[in-house]
Coordinates of C-alpha atoms in Angstrom, one line a residue:
M1 CA 124.8 80.1 137.8
E2 CA 124.9 78.0 134.5
L3 CA 123.1 77.9 131.2
T4 CA 123.1 75.3 128.4
F5 CA 121.8 75.9 125.0
N6 CA 121.9 74.7 121.3
R7 CA 124.2 76.9 119.1
D8 CA 121.6 77.0 116.2
S9 CA 118.3 78.0 118.3
M10 CA 120.5 80.6 120.3
T11 CA 122.0 82.0 117.1
D12 CA 118.5 82.3 115.4
A13 CA 117.2 84.1 118.5
L14 CA 120.0 86.4 118.8
Q15 CA 120.0 87.3 115.2
R16 CA 116.3 88.1 115.3
I17 CA 116.7 90.5 118.3
V18 CA 120.1 92.3 117.6
G19 CA 118.8 95.0 115.6
A20 CA 117.0 96.6 118.6
A21 CA 120.4 97.1 120.4
E22 CA 121.4 100.7 120.3
K23 CA 124.7 101.1 118.3
R24 CA 125.6 104.6 119.2
L25 CA 125.6 103.6 123.1
T26 CA 124.1 106.5 124.6
M27 CA 123.9 104.1 127.5
P28 CA 126.3 101.2 127.4
I29 CA 123.6 98.8 128.7
L30 CA 121.5 99.5 125.6
G31 CA 124.1 97.6 123.5
N32 CA 123.3 94.5 125.7
V33 CA 121.1 91.6 125.8
R34 CA 119.2 90.6 129.0
I35 CA 119.4 87.1 129.7
R36 CA 117.0 85.3 132.2
S37 CA 116.0 81.9 133.2
V38 CA 112.4 81.1 132.6
D39 CA 110.2 78.1 133.1
D40 CA 110.4 77.0 129.5
G41 CA 114.0 77.9 128.5
I42 CA 115.9 81.1 128.3
Q43 CA 114.3 84.7 127.8
L44 CA 116.4 87.4 125.9
D45 CA 115.4 91.0 125.7
T46 CA 116.8 93.8 123.7
T47 CA 115.8 97.4 123.5
D48 CA 116.8 101.0 122.6
L49 CA 113.8 102.6 124.6
E50 CA 111.8 103.1 121.3
L51 CA 111.4 99.5 120.5
A52 CA 112.1 96.2 122.2
W53 CA 112.5 92.7 121.2
L54 CA 111.6 89.6 123.6
A55 CA 112.6 86.2 122.5
R56 CA 112.7 82.7 124.0
T57 CA 114.9 80.0 123.0
P58 CA 115.1 76.4 124.4
G59 CA 117.8 75.6 127.1
E60 CA 118.7 74.9 130.6
A61 CA 119.3 77.7 133.0
S62 CA 119.8 77.8 136.8
V63 CA 117.0 79.5 138.7
G64 CA 117.7 83.2 139.1
V65 CA 120.0 83.6 136.2
D66 CA 119.5 87.5 135.3
C67 CA 122.5 89.4 133.6
S68 CA 123.1 91.6 130.5
V69 CA 125.9 91.2 128.0
S70 CA 126.8 92.7 124.6
V71 CA 124.4 91.2 122.4
R72 CA 126.7 91.4 119.3
K73 CA 129.8 89.9 121.1
L74 CA 127.5 87.2 122.2
L75 CA 126.2 86.5 118.9
D76 CA 129.5 86.3 117.4
V77 CA 130.7 83.9 120.0
V78 CA 127.7 81.6 119.7
R79 CA 127.9 81.6 116.0
A80 CA 131.6 80.6 116.0
A81 CA 130.5 77.3 117.6
P82 CA 130.1 74.2 115.5
A83 CA 126.7 73.6 113.8
E84 CA 124.3 71.9 116.4
A85 CA 126.9 72.2 119.1
M86 CA 125.7 72.4 122.9
V87 CA 127.1 75.7 124.4
H88 CA 127.7 76.0 128.1
A89 CA 127.9 79.5 129.9
R90 CA 128.2 80.3 133.5
I91 CA 128.1 83.7 135.4
D92 CA 131.5 84.1 137.2
G93 CA 131.2 87.3 139.2
E94 CA 130.8 90.2 136.6
R95 CA 131.7 88.0 133.7
L96 CA 129.8 85.3 131.5
V97 CA 132.2 82.6 130.6
V98 CA 130.8 81.0 127.6
G99 CA 132.5 77.8 126.2
F100 CA 132.2 74.9 123.6
G101 CA 134.9 72.4 122.7
A102 CA 138.3 73.7 123.4
S103 CA 137.0 77.3 123.2
R104 CA 136.3 79.6 126.3
F105 CA 135.4 83.2 126.2
S106 CA 135.0 85.6 129.0
L107 CA 132.5 88.5 128.4
A108 CA 131.6 91.5 130.6
T109 CA 128.2 91.7 132.3
L110 CA 126.0 94.1 133.9
P111 CA 123.2 93.3 136.3
G112 CA 120.1 92.4 134.6
G113 CA 118.1 94.3 137.1
D114 CA 119.7 97.5 135.6
F115 CA 118.5 96.8 132.1
P116 CA 115.9 99.3 131.0
E117 CA 112.6 98.1 129.9
L118 CA 110.1 99.6 127.3
E119 CA 107.0 100.1 129.5
S120 CA 104.3 97.9 127.9
A121 CA 100.7 99.1 127.2
E122 CA 98.0 96.6 127.2
I123 CA 97.0 95.5 123.8
E124 CA 93.5 96.2 123.2
H125 CA 93.0 94.6 119.6
W126 CA 95.0 91.6 118.1
L127 CA 94.7 90.7 114.3
T128 CA 96.3 87.7 112.5
V129 CA 97.8 88.0 109.1
P130 CA 100.2 85.6 107.1
Q131 CA 103.9 87.0 107.3
R132 CA 104.0 87.2 103.5
L133 CA 101.1 89.5 103.4
L134 CA 102.5 91.9 106.0
R135 CA 105.8 91.9 104.4
R136 CA 104.5 92.7 101.0
L137 CA 102.5 95.7 102.3
I138 CA 105.8 97.1 103.9
E139 CA 108.0 96.4 101.1
A140 CA 105.5 98.0 98.6
T141 CA 105.5 101.2 100.4
M142 CA 108.3 101.6 103.0
F143 CA 110.6 103.4 100.3
S144 CA 108.4 106.4 100.3
M145 CA 109.0 107.3 104.1
A146 CA 110.6 110.3 104.6
Q147 CA 114.1 110.7 106.0
Q148 CA 115.2 113.6 108.4
D149 CA 112.1 115.7 107.7
V150 CA 111.1 118.1 110.5
R151 CA 107.5 116.6 109.8
Y152 CA 108.2 113.8 112.2
Y153 CA 104.8 112.0 111.5
L154 CA 106.2 111.4 107.7
Q155 CA 109.2 109.5 109.2
G156 CA 107.1 106.3 109.4
L157 CA 104.6 104.1 107.7
L158 CA 100.9 104.4 108.4
L159 CA 99.3 101.0 109.1
V160 CA 95.6 101.0 108.9
A161 CA 93.1 98.2 109.7
Q162 CA 89.7 99.3 108.7
G163 CA 86.8 96.8 108.2
A164 CA 88.1 93.8 106.5
T165 CA 90.9 95.8 104.8
L166 CA 94.7 96.1 106.2
R167 CA 96.3 99.2 104.5
S168 CA 99.9 100.6 104.5
V169 CA 100.7 104.0 103.3
A170 CA 103.9 106.0 103.4
T171 CA 104.8 109.5 101.9
D172 CA 107.7 112.0 102.1
G173 CA 105.6 115.0 100.8
H174 CA 106.8 114.4 97.1
R175 CA 105.6 110.8 96.4
L176 CA 103.1 108.6 98.2
A177 CA 102.8 104.8 98.3
L178 CA 99.6 103.1 99.3
T179 CA 98.6 99.2 99.1
E180 CA 96.2 97.1 100.9
A181 CA 95.0 93.6 101.4
D182 CA 92.0 91.8 102.9
L183 CA 91.8 90.4 106.2
E184 CA 90.4 87.1 107.1
K185 CA 88.7 88.4 110.3
P186 CA 88.1 92.2 110.7
L187 CA 88.7 94.1 114.0
P188 CA 85.6 95.1 115.9
T189 CA 86.9 98.7 115.6
D190 CA 89.0 100.5 113.0
Q191 CA 92.8 100.9 114.2
E192 CA 95.9 102.9 112.8
C193 CA 99.1 103.9 113.9
I194 CA 102.4 105.3 112.3
I195 CA 105.1 102.8 112.6
P196 CA 108.7 104.5 113.0
R197 CA 111.3 103.8 110.4
K198 CA 113.5 101.6 112.5
T199 CA 110.6 99.3 113.5
I200 CA 109.6 98.8 109.8
Q201 CA 113.1 97.9 109.0
E202 CA 113.2 95.3 111.8
L203 CA 110.0 93.8 110.5
R204 CA 111.2 93.7 106.9
R205 CA 114.4 91.9 108.3
N206 CA 112.4 89.3 110.3
L207 CA 109.1 88.5 108.4
L208 CA 109.2 85.4 106.4
D209 CA 108.1 85.1 102.8
D210 CA 105.3 82.4 103.6
E211 CA 102.0 81.9 105.3
T212 CA 103.4 81.5 108.8
P213 CA 101.0 83.9 110.9
V214 CA 102.2 87.0 112.8
Q215 CA 99.9 88.8 115.2
V216 CA 99.5 92.5 115.1
G217 CA 98.4 94.3 118.4
F218 CA 97.3 97.8 118.7
A219 CA 97.6 99.7 122.1
P220 CA 97.4 103.5 123.1
G221 CA 101.0 104.8 122.1
Q222 CA 102.3 101.4 120.9
V223 CA 102.1 98.6 118.3
A224 CA 103.2 94.9 118.7
F225 CA 104.2 92.1 116.4
D226 CA 104.1 88.5 118.0
F227 CA 105.9 86.1 116.0
G228 CA 105.4 83.2 118.4
T229 CA 108.9 82.6 119.8
A230 CA 109.7 86.4 119.7
K231 CA 107.6 89.5 120.0
L232 CA 108.5 93.1 118.9
T233 CA 106.9 96.1 120.7
S234 CA 107.3 99.6 119.5
K235 CA 106.3 103.1 120.3
V236 CA 104.2 104.8 117.6
I237 CA 104.7 108.3 116.2
E238 CA 102.4 110.7 117.4
G239 CA 100.9 113.1 115.0
R240 CA 98.3 113.3 112.2
F241 CA 99.1 111.5 109.1
P242 CA 98.2 113.4 105.9
D243 CA 94.9 112.8 104.2
Y244 CA 96.2 110.3 101.6
E245 CA 93.0 109.7 99.8
R246 CA 92.6 113.4 99.0
V247 CA 96.3 113.1 97.4
I248 CA 95.3 110.3 95.0
P249 CA 94.5 111.8 91.5
K250 CA 91.2 110.7 89.9
D251 CA 89.8 110.6 86.4
Q252 CA 93.2 111.3 84.7
P253 CA 92.7 111.6 81.1
C254 CA 96.0 110.5 79.7
I255 CA 97.4 107.0 80.1
L256 CA 100.6 105.5 79.3
I257 CA 101.2 101.8 79.3
A258 CA 104.6 100.5 79.1
E259 CA 106.8 97.5 79.7
R260 CA 108.1 98.0 83.4
E261 CA 111.4 96.5 83.0
D262 CA 112.1 98.5 79.6
L263 CA 111.3 101.8 81.5
R264 CA 113.3 100.9 84.3
Q265 CA 116.4 100.3 82.5
A266 CA 115.9 103.2 80.3
L267 CA 115.7 105.3 83.5
N268 CA 118.6 103.9 84.8
R269 CA 120.6 104.4 81.8
V270 CA 119.8 108.0 81.3
A271 CA 120.6 108.5 85.0
I272 CA 124.5 108.4 84.1
V273 CA 124.3 111.9 83.1
A274 CA 121.4 113.2 85.3
N275 CA 122.0 116.0 87.6
D276 CA 123.4 114.4 90.7
K277 CA 121.6 116.9 93.0
F278 CA 118.0 117.2 91.4
R279 CA 117.9 113.8 89.6
G280 CA 115.6 115.3 87.1
V281 CA 114.1 113.5 84.0
R282 CA 111.7 114.4 81.4
L283 CA 109.1 112.0 80.2
M284 CA 107.5 112.8 76.9
A285 CA 104.5 110.7 75.6
G286 CA 102.5 110.6 72.5
P287 CA 101.2 108.5 69.6
E288 CA 104.5 107.2 68.8
G289 CA 105.3 106.0 72.4
C290 CA 107.5 107.4 75.1
R291 CA 110.8 109.1 75.6
V292 CA 112.9 109.9 78.6
V293 CA 115.2 112.7 78.5
T294 CA 117.8 114.3 80.9
H295 CA 120.7 116.5 81.1
N296 CA 123.0 118.1 83.5
A297 CA 124.9 121.5 84.3
E298 CA 127.9 120.3 81.8
R299 CA 125.1 120.4 79.1
E300 CA 125.5 116.5 78.7
E301 CA 122.3 114.9 77.6
A302 CA 120.8 111.3 77.5
E303 CA 117.7 110.3 75.7
E304 CA 115.9 106.7 75.4
A305 CA 112.8 105.9 73.3
L306 CA 110.8 102.9 74.0
P307 CA 107.6 101.6 72.7
A308 CA 104.4 102.1 74.7
R309 CA 100.6 102.5 74.3
Y310 CA 99.2 105.9 74.8
E311 CA 95.8 107.6 75.0
G312 CA 95.4 111.3 75.4
D313 CA 97.0 114.5 74.4
E314 CA 100.7 114.6 73.9
I315 CA 102.2 115.5 77.2
E316 CA 105.7 116.6 78.6
I317 CA 106.5 116.3 82.4
G318 CA 109.4 116.2 84.7
F319 CA 110.0 114.0 87.4
N320 CA 112.6 113.2 90.2
L321 CA 114.3 110.2 88.3
T322 CA 114.9 108.3 91.6
Y323 CA 111.3 108.4 92.6
L324 CA 110.2 106.7 89.5
V325 CA 113.0 103.8 89.8
D326 CA 111.7 103.2 93.3
V327 CA 108.2 102.9 92.3
L328 CA 109.1 100.5 89.4
G329 CA 111.1 98.4 91.7
A330 CA 108.1 98.3 93.9
I331 CA 105.8 97.1 91.3
A332 CA 106.3 93.2 90.4
A333 CA 103.8 93.3 87.1
D334 CA 105.3 93.0 83.9
Q335 CA 103.5 96.2 82.5
I336 CA 103.0 99.5 84.3
R337 CA 100.4 102.1 83.8
I338 CA 101.0 105.9 84.3
E339 CA 97.9 108.2 84.4
L340 CA 98.5 111.8 83.8
R341 CA 96.5 115.2 83.6
D342 CA 99.1 117.7 82.4
G343 CA 102.6 118.8 83.0
N344 CA 102.0 120.3 86.2
S345 CA 99.9 117.6 87.9
S346 CA 100.7 114.5 90.0
A347 CA 101.0 111.1 88.0
L348 CA 99.4 108.0 89.3
V349 CA 101.4 104.9 88.6
M350 CA 99.9 101.4 88.9
A351 CA 100.6 97.8 87.7
E352 CA 98.6 97.2 84.5
P353 CA 96.3 95.8 84.9
P354 CA 95.7 97.6 88.1
D355 CA 95.9 95.9 91.5
R356 CA 95.8 97.4 94.9
A357 CA 98.7 99.4 95.0
R358 CA 98.9 103.0 93.9
Y359 CA 101.9 105.4 93.8
V360 CA 101.7 109.1 93.3
V361 CA 104.6 111.1 92.2
M362 CA 104.6 114.7 92.0
P363 CA 105.8 116.7 88.8
M364 CA 109.3 118.5 88.9
R365 CA 110.1 121.7 87.2
L366 CA 113.0 121.3 84.8

C-alpha cells in the first residue's frame, strides 16, 4: 500500500494537528497520527482522548491504507524534504517507509484500527465567525484562566453565544477577564461551554489573524471548531462557571487614566525588587498623578512616579504586580482606565475610551 503527497501540504496539516498528540504517552498510540485513504486524499487524526484533530490533505493513497505512526517523527521527516517535493511512502509490514530524493526513512507503525477515537456528539448548533474575531476573544481573556486549581471549572475559558453577542470569560478567582463581539447571525438558542486550557492553546496556535471564517459548533459535552481542511473537537469542562456579571464592579467613584505603556514599563521596572513569592505592588493615586511602590523581605524598595489624570479621593491600594502587567498586555489601546472604590475593593480596568473588554483585579493586602 502506497501514498504520495506534497511535502508542503502534508507539513502544514501535520503542524496543525501535532498539538493533540499525547506527550506523556500514557498509551504509546496516543503519540501517533492515524493515516487513512479517503476519496479526496489522505485523512489524518490525532487525539489525547480529551480533544481530537481531523485534517485532510491532498494526495494519492492506495485503497485501504490505515495505519498510525509517530506524528512528531513523521512531521520531522516530511519537513526535512525539499520545498514542494513529492514524498512517497509505502506500508511494509509494521513499517512506514518514507522517501524523497536519495533519502529513506523506516518508521514503526501500529494498526490504524487500534487508534482510539474521541466519541463525537452530534453538533446541534453552528455559528460562523472570522478567525481574527475568535482569536481576539481568546487572547484578551485566556491569561486569566486558573492553573492547577481544585475548582476544575476555572481551568478553562467560558464561551457564550447569547443573542447576537459572542463572549469569552476567564477567571482564577483573583482576577477576571471578559470581552465580547457581535455576531452577524445569532443562534436560535443561547449556548455556552467551558473550553479546557489545552483546547484554548490549540485554538490560539491555529487561528489566523484575518477574516477567514471558522465554524464553532456546540453539542452536549463537546465543542467543535471547523477550519475547512481541519476540524478540532474537544470535550468541555462540566461544572457551573461563577456568576461573572455579579463580580464586575459598577459605579466606581475614583477614576485613574494613564498611558498604558508608561504604566506597564513602570511596573516591569519595580518588579526587579518585588517579592518573588507575593509579587505585591502598591498603587497610589491622587491629584498629582500616580505612583507605584514595592519592596521585598530584604527591605529593598522601588518607586516610580508617572503622570496620570485622576478623579476622586486620594487612594492607596495593593495589587499582584503580575496580574496588572497581564491586563496591560491584553489591552491594545494607548491609554487605560482604572476605576476604583477604595483600598479594599476590586479594580475595574479597561481601555480608554472603554471598549468591550473589561478586567477585574482583586486587591492585595501589603
